[in-house]
Short mmCIF file of C-alpha atoms in Angstrom, two decimals:
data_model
loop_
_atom_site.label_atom_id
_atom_site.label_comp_id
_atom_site.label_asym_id
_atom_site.label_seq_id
_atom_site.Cartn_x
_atom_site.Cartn_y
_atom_site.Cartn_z
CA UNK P 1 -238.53 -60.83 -268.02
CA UNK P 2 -239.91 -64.31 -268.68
CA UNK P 3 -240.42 -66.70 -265.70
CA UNK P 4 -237.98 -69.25 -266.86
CA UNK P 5 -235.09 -66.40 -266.63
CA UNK P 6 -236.32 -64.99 -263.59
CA UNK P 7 -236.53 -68.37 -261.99
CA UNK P 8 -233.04 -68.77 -261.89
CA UNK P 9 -232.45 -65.25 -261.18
CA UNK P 10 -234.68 -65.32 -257.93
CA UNK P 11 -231.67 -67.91 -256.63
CA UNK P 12 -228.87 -65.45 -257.08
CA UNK P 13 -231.32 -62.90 -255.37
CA UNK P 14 -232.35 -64.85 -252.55
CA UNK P 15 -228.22 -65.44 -252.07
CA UNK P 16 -227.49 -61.98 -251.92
CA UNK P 17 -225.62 -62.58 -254.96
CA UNK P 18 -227.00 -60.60 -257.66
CA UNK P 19 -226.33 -57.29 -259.36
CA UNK P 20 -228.65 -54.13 -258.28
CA UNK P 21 -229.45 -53.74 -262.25
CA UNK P 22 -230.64 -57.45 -262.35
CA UNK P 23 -232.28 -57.58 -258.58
CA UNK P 24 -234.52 -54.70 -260.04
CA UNK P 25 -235.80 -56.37 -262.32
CA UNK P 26 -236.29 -59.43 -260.75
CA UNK P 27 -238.08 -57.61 -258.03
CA UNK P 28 -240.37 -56.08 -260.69
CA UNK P 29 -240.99 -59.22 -262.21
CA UNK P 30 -241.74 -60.98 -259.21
CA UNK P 31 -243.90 -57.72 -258.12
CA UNK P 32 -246.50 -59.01 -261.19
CA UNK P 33 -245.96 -62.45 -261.33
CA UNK P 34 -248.24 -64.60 -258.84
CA UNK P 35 -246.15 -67.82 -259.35
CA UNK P 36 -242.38 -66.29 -259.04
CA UNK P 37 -243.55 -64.35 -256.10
CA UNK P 38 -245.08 -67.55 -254.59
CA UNK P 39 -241.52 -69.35 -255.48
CA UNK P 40 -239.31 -66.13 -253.89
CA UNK P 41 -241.26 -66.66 -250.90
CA UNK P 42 -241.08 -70.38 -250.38
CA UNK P 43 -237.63 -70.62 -251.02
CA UNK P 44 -236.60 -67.66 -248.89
CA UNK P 45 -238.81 -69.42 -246.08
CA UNK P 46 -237.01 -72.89 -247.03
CA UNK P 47 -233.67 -71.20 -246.74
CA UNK P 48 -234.39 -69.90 -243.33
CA UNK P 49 -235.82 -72.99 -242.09
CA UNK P 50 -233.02 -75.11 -243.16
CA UNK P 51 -230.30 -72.50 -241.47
CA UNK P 52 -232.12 -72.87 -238.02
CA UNK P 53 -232.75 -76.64 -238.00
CA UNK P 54 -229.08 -77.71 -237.57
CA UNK P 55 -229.21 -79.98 -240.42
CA UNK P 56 -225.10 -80.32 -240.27
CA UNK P 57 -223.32 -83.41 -238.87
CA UNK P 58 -220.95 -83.89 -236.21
CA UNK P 59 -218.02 -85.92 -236.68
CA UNK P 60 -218.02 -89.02 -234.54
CA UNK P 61 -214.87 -88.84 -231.95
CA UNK P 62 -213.13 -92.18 -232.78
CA UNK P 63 -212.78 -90.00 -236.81
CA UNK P 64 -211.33 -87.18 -235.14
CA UNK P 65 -208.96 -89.14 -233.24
CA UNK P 66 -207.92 -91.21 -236.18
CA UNK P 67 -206.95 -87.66 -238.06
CA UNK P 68 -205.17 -86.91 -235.16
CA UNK P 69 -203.58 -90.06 -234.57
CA UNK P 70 -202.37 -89.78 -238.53
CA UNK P 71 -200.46 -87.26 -238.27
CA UNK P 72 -196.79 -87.32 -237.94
CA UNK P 73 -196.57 -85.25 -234.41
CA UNK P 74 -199.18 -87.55 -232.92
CA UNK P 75 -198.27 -90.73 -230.99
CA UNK P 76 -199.80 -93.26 -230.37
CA UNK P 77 -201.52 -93.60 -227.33
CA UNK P 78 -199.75 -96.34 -224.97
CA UNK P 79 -202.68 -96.87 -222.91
CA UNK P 80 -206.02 -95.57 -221.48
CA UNK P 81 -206.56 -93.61 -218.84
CA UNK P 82 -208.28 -94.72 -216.63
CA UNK P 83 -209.50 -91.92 -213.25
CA UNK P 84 -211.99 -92.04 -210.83
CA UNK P 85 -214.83 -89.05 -211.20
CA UNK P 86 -214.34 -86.38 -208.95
CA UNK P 87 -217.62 -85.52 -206.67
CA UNK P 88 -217.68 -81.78 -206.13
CA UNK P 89 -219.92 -81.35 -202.89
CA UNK P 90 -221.57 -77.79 -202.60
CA UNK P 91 -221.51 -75.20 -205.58
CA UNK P 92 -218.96 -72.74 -204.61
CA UNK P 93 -220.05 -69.79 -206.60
CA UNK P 94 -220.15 -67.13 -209.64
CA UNK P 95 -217.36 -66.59 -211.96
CA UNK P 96 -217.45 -64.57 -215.07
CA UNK P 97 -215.68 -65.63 -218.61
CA UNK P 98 -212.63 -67.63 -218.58
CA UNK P 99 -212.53 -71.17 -220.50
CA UNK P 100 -211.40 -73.99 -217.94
CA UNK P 101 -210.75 -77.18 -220.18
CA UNK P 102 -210.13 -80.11 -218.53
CA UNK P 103 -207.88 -82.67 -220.68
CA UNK P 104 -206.69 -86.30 -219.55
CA UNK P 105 -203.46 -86.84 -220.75
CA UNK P 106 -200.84 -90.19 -220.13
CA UNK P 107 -197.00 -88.46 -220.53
CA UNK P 108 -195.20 -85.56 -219.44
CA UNK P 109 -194.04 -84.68 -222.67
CA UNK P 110 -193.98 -80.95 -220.92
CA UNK P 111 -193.72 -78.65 -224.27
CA UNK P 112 -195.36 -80.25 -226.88
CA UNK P 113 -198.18 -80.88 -224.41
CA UNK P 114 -198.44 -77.29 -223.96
CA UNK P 115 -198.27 -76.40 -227.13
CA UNK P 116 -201.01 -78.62 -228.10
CA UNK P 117 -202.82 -77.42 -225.14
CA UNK P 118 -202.64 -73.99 -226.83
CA UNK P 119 -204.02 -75.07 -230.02
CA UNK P 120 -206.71 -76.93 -228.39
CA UNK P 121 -207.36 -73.82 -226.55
CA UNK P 122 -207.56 -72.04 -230.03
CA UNK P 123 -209.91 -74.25 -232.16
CA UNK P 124 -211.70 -74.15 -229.47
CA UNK P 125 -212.17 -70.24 -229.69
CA UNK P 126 -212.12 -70.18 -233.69
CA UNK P 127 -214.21 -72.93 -234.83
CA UNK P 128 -217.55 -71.50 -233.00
CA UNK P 129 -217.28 -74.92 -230.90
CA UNK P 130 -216.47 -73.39 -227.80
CA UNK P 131 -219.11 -75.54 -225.62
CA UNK P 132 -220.50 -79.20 -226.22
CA UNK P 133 -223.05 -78.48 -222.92
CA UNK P 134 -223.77 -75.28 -222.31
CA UNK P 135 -224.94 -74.68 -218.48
CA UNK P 136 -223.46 -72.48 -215.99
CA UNK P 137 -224.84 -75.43 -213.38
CA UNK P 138 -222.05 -78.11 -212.04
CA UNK P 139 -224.63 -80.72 -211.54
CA UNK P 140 -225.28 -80.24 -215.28
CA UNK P 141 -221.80 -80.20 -216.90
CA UNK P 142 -220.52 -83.32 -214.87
CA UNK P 143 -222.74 -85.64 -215.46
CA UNK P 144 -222.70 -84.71 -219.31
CA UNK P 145 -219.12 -86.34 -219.31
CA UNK P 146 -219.44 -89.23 -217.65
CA UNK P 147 -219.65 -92.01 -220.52
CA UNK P 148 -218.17 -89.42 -222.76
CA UNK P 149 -214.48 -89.91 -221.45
CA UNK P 150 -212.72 -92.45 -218.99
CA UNK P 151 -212.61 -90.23 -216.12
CA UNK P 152 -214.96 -87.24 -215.78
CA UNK P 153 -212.97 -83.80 -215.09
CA UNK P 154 -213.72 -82.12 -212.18
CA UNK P 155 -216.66 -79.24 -212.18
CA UNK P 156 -216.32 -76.54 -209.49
CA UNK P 157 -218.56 -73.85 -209.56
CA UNK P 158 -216.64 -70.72 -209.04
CA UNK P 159 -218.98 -68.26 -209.59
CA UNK P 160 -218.70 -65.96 -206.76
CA UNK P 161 -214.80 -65.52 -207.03
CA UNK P 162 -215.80 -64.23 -210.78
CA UNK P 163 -215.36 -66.79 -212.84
CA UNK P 164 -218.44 -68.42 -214.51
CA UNK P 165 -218.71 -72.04 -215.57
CA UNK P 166 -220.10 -71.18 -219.16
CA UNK P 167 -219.79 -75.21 -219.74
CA UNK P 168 -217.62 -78.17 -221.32
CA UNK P 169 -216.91 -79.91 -224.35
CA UNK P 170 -214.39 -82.95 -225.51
CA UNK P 171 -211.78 -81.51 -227.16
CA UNK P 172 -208.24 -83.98 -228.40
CA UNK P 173 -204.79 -82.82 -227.24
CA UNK P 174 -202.18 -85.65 -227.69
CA UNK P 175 -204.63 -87.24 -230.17
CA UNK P 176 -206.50 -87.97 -227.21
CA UNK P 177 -210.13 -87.45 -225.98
CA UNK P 178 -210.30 -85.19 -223.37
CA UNK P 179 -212.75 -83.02 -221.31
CA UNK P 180 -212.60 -79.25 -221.16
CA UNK P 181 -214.18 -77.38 -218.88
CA UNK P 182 -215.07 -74.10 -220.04
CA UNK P 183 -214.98 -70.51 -217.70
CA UNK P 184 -215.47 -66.92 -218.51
CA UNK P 185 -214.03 -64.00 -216.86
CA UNK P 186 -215.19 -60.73 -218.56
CA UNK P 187 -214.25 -61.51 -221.92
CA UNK P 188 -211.97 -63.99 -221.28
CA UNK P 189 -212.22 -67.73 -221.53
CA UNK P 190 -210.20 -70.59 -219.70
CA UNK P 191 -210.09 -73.54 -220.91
CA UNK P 192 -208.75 -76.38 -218.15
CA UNK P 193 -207.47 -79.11 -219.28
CA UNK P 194 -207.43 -82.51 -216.64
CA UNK P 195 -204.74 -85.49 -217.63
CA UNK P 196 -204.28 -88.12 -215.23
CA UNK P 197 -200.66 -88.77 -214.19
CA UNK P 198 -198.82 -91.78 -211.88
CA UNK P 199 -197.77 -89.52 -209.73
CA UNK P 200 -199.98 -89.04 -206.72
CA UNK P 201 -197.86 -86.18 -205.33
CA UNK P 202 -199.09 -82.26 -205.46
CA UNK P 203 -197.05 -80.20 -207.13
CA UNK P 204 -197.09 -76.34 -207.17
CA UNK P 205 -198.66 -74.25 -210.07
CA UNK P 206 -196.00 -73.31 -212.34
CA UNK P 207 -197.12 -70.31 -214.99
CA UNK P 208 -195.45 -70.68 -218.51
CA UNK P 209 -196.43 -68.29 -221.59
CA UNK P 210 -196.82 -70.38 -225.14
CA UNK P 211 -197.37 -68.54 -227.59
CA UNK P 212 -199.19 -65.32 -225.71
CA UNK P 213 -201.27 -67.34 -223.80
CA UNK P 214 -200.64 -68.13 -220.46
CA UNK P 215 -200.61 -71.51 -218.89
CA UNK P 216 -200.98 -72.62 -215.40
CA UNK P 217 -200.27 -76.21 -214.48
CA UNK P 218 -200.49 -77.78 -211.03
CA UNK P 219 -201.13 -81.66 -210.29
CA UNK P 220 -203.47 -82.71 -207.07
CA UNK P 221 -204.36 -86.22 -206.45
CA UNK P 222 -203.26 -87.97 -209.37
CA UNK P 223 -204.14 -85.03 -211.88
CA UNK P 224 -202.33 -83.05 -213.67
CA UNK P 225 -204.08 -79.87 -214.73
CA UNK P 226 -203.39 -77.23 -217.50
CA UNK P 227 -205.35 -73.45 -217.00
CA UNK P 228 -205.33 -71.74 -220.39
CA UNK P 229 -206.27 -68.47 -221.04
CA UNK P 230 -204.91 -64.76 -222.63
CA UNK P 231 -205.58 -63.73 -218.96
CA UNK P 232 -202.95 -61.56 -217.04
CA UNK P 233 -200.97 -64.36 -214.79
CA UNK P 234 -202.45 -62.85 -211.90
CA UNK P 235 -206.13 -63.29 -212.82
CA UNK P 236 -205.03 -66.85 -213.69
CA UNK P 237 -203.33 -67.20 -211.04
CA UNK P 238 -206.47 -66.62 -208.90
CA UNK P 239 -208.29 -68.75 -210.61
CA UNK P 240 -206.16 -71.47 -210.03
CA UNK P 241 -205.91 -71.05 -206.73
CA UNK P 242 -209.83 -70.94 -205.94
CA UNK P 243 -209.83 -73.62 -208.24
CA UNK P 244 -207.51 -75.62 -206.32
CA UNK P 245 -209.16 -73.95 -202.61
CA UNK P 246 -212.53 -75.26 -203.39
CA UNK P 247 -210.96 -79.06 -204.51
CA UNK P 248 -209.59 -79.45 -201.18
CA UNK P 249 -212.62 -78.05 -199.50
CA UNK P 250 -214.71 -80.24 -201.30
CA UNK P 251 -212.27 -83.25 -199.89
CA UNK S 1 -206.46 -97.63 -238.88
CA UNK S 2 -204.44 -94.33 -238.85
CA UNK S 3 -202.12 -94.90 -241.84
CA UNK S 4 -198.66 -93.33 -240.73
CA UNK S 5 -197.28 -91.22 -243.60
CA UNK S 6 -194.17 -90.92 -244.64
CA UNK S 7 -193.52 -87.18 -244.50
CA UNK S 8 -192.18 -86.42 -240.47
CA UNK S 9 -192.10 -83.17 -239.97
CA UNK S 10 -194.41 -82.22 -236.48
CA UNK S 11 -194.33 -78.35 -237.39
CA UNK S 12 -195.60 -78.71 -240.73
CA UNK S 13 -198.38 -81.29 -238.81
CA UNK S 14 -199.02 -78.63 -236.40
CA UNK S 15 -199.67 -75.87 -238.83
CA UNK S 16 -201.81 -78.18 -240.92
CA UNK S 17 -204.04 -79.15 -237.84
CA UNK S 18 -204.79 -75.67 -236.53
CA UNK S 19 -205.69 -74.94 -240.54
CA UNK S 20 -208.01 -78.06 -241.38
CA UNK S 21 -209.32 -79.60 -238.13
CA UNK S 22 -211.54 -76.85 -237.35
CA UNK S 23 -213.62 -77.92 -240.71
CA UNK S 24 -213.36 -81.60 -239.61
CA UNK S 25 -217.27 -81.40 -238.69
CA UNK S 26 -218.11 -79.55 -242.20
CA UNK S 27 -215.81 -81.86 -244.16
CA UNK S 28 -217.79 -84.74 -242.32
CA UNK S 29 -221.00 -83.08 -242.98
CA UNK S 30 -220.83 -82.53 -246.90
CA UNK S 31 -219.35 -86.51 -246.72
CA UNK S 32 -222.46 -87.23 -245.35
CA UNK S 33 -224.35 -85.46 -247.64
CA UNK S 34 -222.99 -86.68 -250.52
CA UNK S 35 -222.33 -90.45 -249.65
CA UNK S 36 -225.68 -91.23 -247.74
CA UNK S 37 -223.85 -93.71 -245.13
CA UNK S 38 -222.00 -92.67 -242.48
CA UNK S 39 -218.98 -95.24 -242.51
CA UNK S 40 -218.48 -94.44 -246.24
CA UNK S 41 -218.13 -90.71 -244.63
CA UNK S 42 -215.75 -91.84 -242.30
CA UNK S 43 -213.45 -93.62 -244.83
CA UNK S 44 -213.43 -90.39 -247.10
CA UNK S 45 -212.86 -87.59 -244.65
CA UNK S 46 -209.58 -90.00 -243.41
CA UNK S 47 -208.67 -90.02 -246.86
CA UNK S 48 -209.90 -86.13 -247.31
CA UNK S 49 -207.53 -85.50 -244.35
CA UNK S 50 -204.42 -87.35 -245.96
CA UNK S 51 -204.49 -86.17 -249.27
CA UNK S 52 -204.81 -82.89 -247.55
CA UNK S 53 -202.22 -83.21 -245.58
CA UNK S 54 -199.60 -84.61 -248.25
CA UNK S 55 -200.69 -81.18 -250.43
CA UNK S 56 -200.56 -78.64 -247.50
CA UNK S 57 -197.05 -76.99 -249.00
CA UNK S 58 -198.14 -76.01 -252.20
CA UNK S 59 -201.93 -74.84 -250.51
CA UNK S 60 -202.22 -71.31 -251.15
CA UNK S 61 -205.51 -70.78 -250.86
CA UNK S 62 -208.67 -70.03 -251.53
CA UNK S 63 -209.95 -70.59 -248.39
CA UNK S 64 -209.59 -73.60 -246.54
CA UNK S 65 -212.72 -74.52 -246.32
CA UNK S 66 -213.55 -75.26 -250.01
CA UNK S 67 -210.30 -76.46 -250.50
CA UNK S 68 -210.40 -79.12 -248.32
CA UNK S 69 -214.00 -79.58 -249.99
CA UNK S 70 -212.74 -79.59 -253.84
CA UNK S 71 -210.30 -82.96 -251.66
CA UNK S 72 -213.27 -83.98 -250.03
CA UNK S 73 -215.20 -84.32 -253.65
CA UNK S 74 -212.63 -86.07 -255.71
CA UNK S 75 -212.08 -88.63 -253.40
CA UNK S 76 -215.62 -89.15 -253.04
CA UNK S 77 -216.16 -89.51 -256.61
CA UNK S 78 -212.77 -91.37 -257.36
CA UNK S 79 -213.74 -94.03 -255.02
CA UNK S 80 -216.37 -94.37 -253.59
CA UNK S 81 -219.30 -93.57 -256.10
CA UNK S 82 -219.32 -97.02 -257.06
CA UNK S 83 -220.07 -98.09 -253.48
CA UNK S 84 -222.43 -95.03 -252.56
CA UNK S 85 -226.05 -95.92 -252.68
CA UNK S 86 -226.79 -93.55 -255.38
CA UNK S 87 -224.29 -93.48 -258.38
CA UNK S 88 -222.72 -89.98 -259.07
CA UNK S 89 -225.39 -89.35 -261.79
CA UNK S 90 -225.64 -85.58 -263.57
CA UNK S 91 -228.56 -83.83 -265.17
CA UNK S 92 -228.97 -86.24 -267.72
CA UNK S 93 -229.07 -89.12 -265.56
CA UNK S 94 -232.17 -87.70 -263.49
CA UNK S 95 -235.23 -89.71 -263.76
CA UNK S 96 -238.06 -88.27 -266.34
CA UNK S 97 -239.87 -87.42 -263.96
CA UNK S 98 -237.89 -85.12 -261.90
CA UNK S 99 -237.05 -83.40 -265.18
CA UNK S 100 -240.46 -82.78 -266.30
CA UNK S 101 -241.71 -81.64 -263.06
CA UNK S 102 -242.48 -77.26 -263.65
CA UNK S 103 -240.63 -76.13 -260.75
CA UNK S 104 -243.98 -73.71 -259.86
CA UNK S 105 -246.00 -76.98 -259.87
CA UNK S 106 -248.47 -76.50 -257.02
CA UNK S 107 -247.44 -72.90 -256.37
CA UNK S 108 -251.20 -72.09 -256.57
CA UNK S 109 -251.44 -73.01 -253.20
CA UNK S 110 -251.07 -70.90 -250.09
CA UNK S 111 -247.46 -71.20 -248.85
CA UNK S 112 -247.48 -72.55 -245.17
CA UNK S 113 -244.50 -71.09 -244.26
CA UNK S 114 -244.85 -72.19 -240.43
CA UNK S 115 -244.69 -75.63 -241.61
CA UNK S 116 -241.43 -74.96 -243.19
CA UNK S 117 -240.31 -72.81 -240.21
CA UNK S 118 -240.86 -76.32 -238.10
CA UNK S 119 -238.57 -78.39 -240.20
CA UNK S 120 -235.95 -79.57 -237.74
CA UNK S 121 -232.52 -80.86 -238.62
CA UNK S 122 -233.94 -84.90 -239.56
CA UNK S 123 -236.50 -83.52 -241.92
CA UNK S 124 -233.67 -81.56 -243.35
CA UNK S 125 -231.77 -84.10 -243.90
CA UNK S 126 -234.06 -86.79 -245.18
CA UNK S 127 -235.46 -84.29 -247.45
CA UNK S 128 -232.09 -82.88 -249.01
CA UNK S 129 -230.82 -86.92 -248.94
CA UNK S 130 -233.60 -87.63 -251.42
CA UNK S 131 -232.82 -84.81 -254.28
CA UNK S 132 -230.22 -86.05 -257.09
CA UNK S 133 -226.51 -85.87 -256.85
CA UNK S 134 -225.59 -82.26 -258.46
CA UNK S 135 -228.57 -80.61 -257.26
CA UNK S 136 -227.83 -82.68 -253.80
CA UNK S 137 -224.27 -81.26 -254.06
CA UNK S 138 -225.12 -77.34 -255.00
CA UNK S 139 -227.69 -76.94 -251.98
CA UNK S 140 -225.47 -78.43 -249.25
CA UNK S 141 -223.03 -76.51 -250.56
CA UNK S 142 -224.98 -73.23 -250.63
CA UNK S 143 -227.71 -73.56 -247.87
CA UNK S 144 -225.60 -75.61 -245.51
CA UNK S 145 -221.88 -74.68 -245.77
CA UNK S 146 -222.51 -71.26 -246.59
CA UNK S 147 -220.22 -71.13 -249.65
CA UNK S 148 -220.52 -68.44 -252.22
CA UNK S 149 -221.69 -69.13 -255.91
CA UNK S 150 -217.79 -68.70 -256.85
CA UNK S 151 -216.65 -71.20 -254.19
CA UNK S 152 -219.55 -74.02 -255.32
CA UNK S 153 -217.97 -73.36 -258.85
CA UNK S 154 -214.48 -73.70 -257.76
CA UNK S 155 -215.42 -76.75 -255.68
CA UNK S 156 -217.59 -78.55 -258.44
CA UNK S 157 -215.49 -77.89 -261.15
CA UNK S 158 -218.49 -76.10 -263.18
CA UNK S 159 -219.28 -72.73 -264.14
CA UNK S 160 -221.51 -70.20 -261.62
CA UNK S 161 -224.21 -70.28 -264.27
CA UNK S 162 -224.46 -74.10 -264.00
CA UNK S 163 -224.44 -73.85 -259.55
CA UNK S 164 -227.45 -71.22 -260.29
CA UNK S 165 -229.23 -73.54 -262.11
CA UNK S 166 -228.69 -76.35 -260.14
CA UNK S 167 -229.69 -74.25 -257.17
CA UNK S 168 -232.97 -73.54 -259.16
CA UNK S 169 -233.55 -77.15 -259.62
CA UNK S 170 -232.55 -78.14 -255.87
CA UNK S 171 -235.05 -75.91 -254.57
CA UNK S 172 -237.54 -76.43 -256.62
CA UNK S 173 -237.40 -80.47 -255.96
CA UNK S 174 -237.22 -80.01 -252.35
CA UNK S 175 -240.33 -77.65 -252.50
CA UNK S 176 -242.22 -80.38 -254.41
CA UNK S 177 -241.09 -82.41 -251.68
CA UNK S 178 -242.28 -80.30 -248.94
CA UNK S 179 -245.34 -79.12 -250.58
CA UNK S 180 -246.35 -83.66 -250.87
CA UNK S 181 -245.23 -84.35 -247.52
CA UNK S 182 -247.62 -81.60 -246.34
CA UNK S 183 -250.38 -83.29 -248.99
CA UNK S 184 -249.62 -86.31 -247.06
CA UNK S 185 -249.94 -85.30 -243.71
CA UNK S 186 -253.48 -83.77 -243.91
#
């Protein structure tokens, strides 16, 4: 085999994308050839180093929202929300894998919130973009909103009732920006979405299923939240009410 | 600037955004790549996103993925190579001296593979910025979005023995590249 052939060979080898007959002799080839050997092992170094450095971009929110905002189901956001952080005193304790998002959100438009809370809840699990921060500390995961979104979601460290803050991310339901908190019980993930609503009143959790996942929703203080997760009701059930034990505690 | 389209139908929007939104970030990312300006990126992933949109019912695959990247491509080169900093060129169009250049030029000396190992994502990215268009193209493509020879071909229109050449030629440019910044450095 002469270099020039093998040159172009060593790609397709390197790619995992040649034939055993041809990767033979390529592999002989390079075994005698000081300069394709030198090349193989360059380029198989380059192609590491460029996997691990993260050279891919992230596309900036206001895009994102733009999409969103272009598509038919999407409407046009009236106005910004505008909340006051929450301060969550004390860490509560250890939870293990559920997603909590936390999403701020302007309407009631119940079911197509929900549903869009499910598909949030989905890309969130599917597109490897589960986390934005990734800490298991409160103090950490806060302050990473604030500046992010209008009003930063609540944090509450529920690790010792089993559910582990894994972290949070901004994810878009209603082609809005929103904060998600994310938990992990076992396997499971819960994302929690926060939207801020007039209505100052609290209202009782309510458990819907959408489309096998379960949703809990409960508003407190001029939030509305949204607990999704393919936990049993119960487990979610639990969460939300440690979730909602350790809000009031924390005043 | 969301442009409203015409077609109303919130299912078919639905099933649309759970398909494509998840590769909003890759979409972005091979704009990026292949404009060199990041509002230029912006404009043609919007545009990416419509066209996509108005095609979803007759999508049928391949994957989504390079579909929404053969989108991504045309609108890139339909309009907006004349504003990108660097012209859609091909292998003609390369300077003399990237042509002439032996892709084992310097390979005498001792790999420094730790160096390499170092690169983080801004060397990456200056270094892959600076490589012509089709070889620019290939290794994003390859090295970045993880497609397969078949998908690159599919995506750039050209046959896989063309991608495995360009391939050759992308990583032997960026090699050269390494190999002087490490000259330069010493």
């Amino acid at each position: 085999m002469k270099c020039d052939e093998a040159e172009i060979l060593l790609q397709a080898l390197i790619d995992g994308e040649l034939d055993a007959g041809h990767a033979r002799e390529v592999e002989a080839h390079v075994a005698t050839c000081a300069k394709c050997g030198a090349l193989l092992t360059d380029y198989r170094e380059m192609s590491k180093a460029v996997a691990n450095a993260g050279a891919g971009y992230t596309a900036p929110l206001e895009l994102r929202r733009s999409i969103e905002a272009s598509l038919p189901s999407a409407q046009q956001p009236s106005r910004r929300a505008v909340l006051r952080g929450f301060a969550f005193g004390s860490a509560v304790s250890a939870i293990a894998a559920t997603g909590l998002v936390a999403i701020v959100l302007r309407n009631d438009d119940e079911a197509r919130i929900q549903s869009e809370i499910v598909s949030a809840h989905l890309r969130s699990l599917q597109a490897g973009h589960l986390t934005d921060v990734v800490s298991t500390d409160q103090h950490t995961v806060k302050p990473w909103f604030n500046g992010k979104l209008d009003v930063a979601p609540p944090v509450v460290d529920l690790t010792a009732q089993g559910f582990t803050l894994i972290g949070g991310r901004l994810d878009y339901v209603d082609a809005r920006a929103l904060g998600a908190v994310v938990y992990r019980r076992r396997s499971h993930v819960i994302n929690l979405f926060v939207a801020q609503t007039a209505n100052t009143e609290h209202r009782a959790a309510k458990t819907e299923t959408v489309q096998g996942f379960n949703i809990r929703r409960w508003s407190e203080r001029g939030l509305n939240f949204w607990a999704v997760s393919d936990l049993a009701r119960d487990e979610l059930a639990d969460f939300g009410e440690r979730f909602e034990a350790a809000m009031r505690a924390a005043g | 600037m969301p442009v409203k389209i015409s077609d109303n139908d919130p299912d078919r929007a639905r099933r649309f955004r759970d398909a494509a939104l998840p590769y909003l970030d890759d979409v972005y990312t091979l704009a990026r790549y292949l404009l060199r300006d990041a509002s230029d990126a912006e404009d043609a992933v919007q545009e990416c996103y419509l066209r996509a949109l108005k095609h979803f019912d007759s999508y049928r695959g391949p994957a989504m993925k390079p579909w929404l990247f053969a989108i991504l491509r045309n609108v890139c080169h339909a309009e907006y190579a004349r504003r990108a900093h660097a012209p859609a060129g091909n292998v003609e169009d390369l300077p003399d001296s990237a042509e002439q250049v032996p892709v084992w030029q310097e390979a005498q000396e001792s790999p420094e593979a730790q160096i390499v190992r170092r690169w983080d994502g801004d060397t990456v990215r200056r270094l892959v910025a600076a490589l012509a268009e089709p070889f620019r193209e290939t290794f994003v493509l390859r090295e970045i979005q993880n497609l397969s020879y078949r998908e690159i071909a599919d995506v750039a229109e050209v046959p896989v023995g063309t991608v495995m050449s360009r391939l050759a030629r992308a990583r032997a440019m960026l090699r050269s590249a390494w190999l002087a910044e490490q000259e330069q450095s010493k």
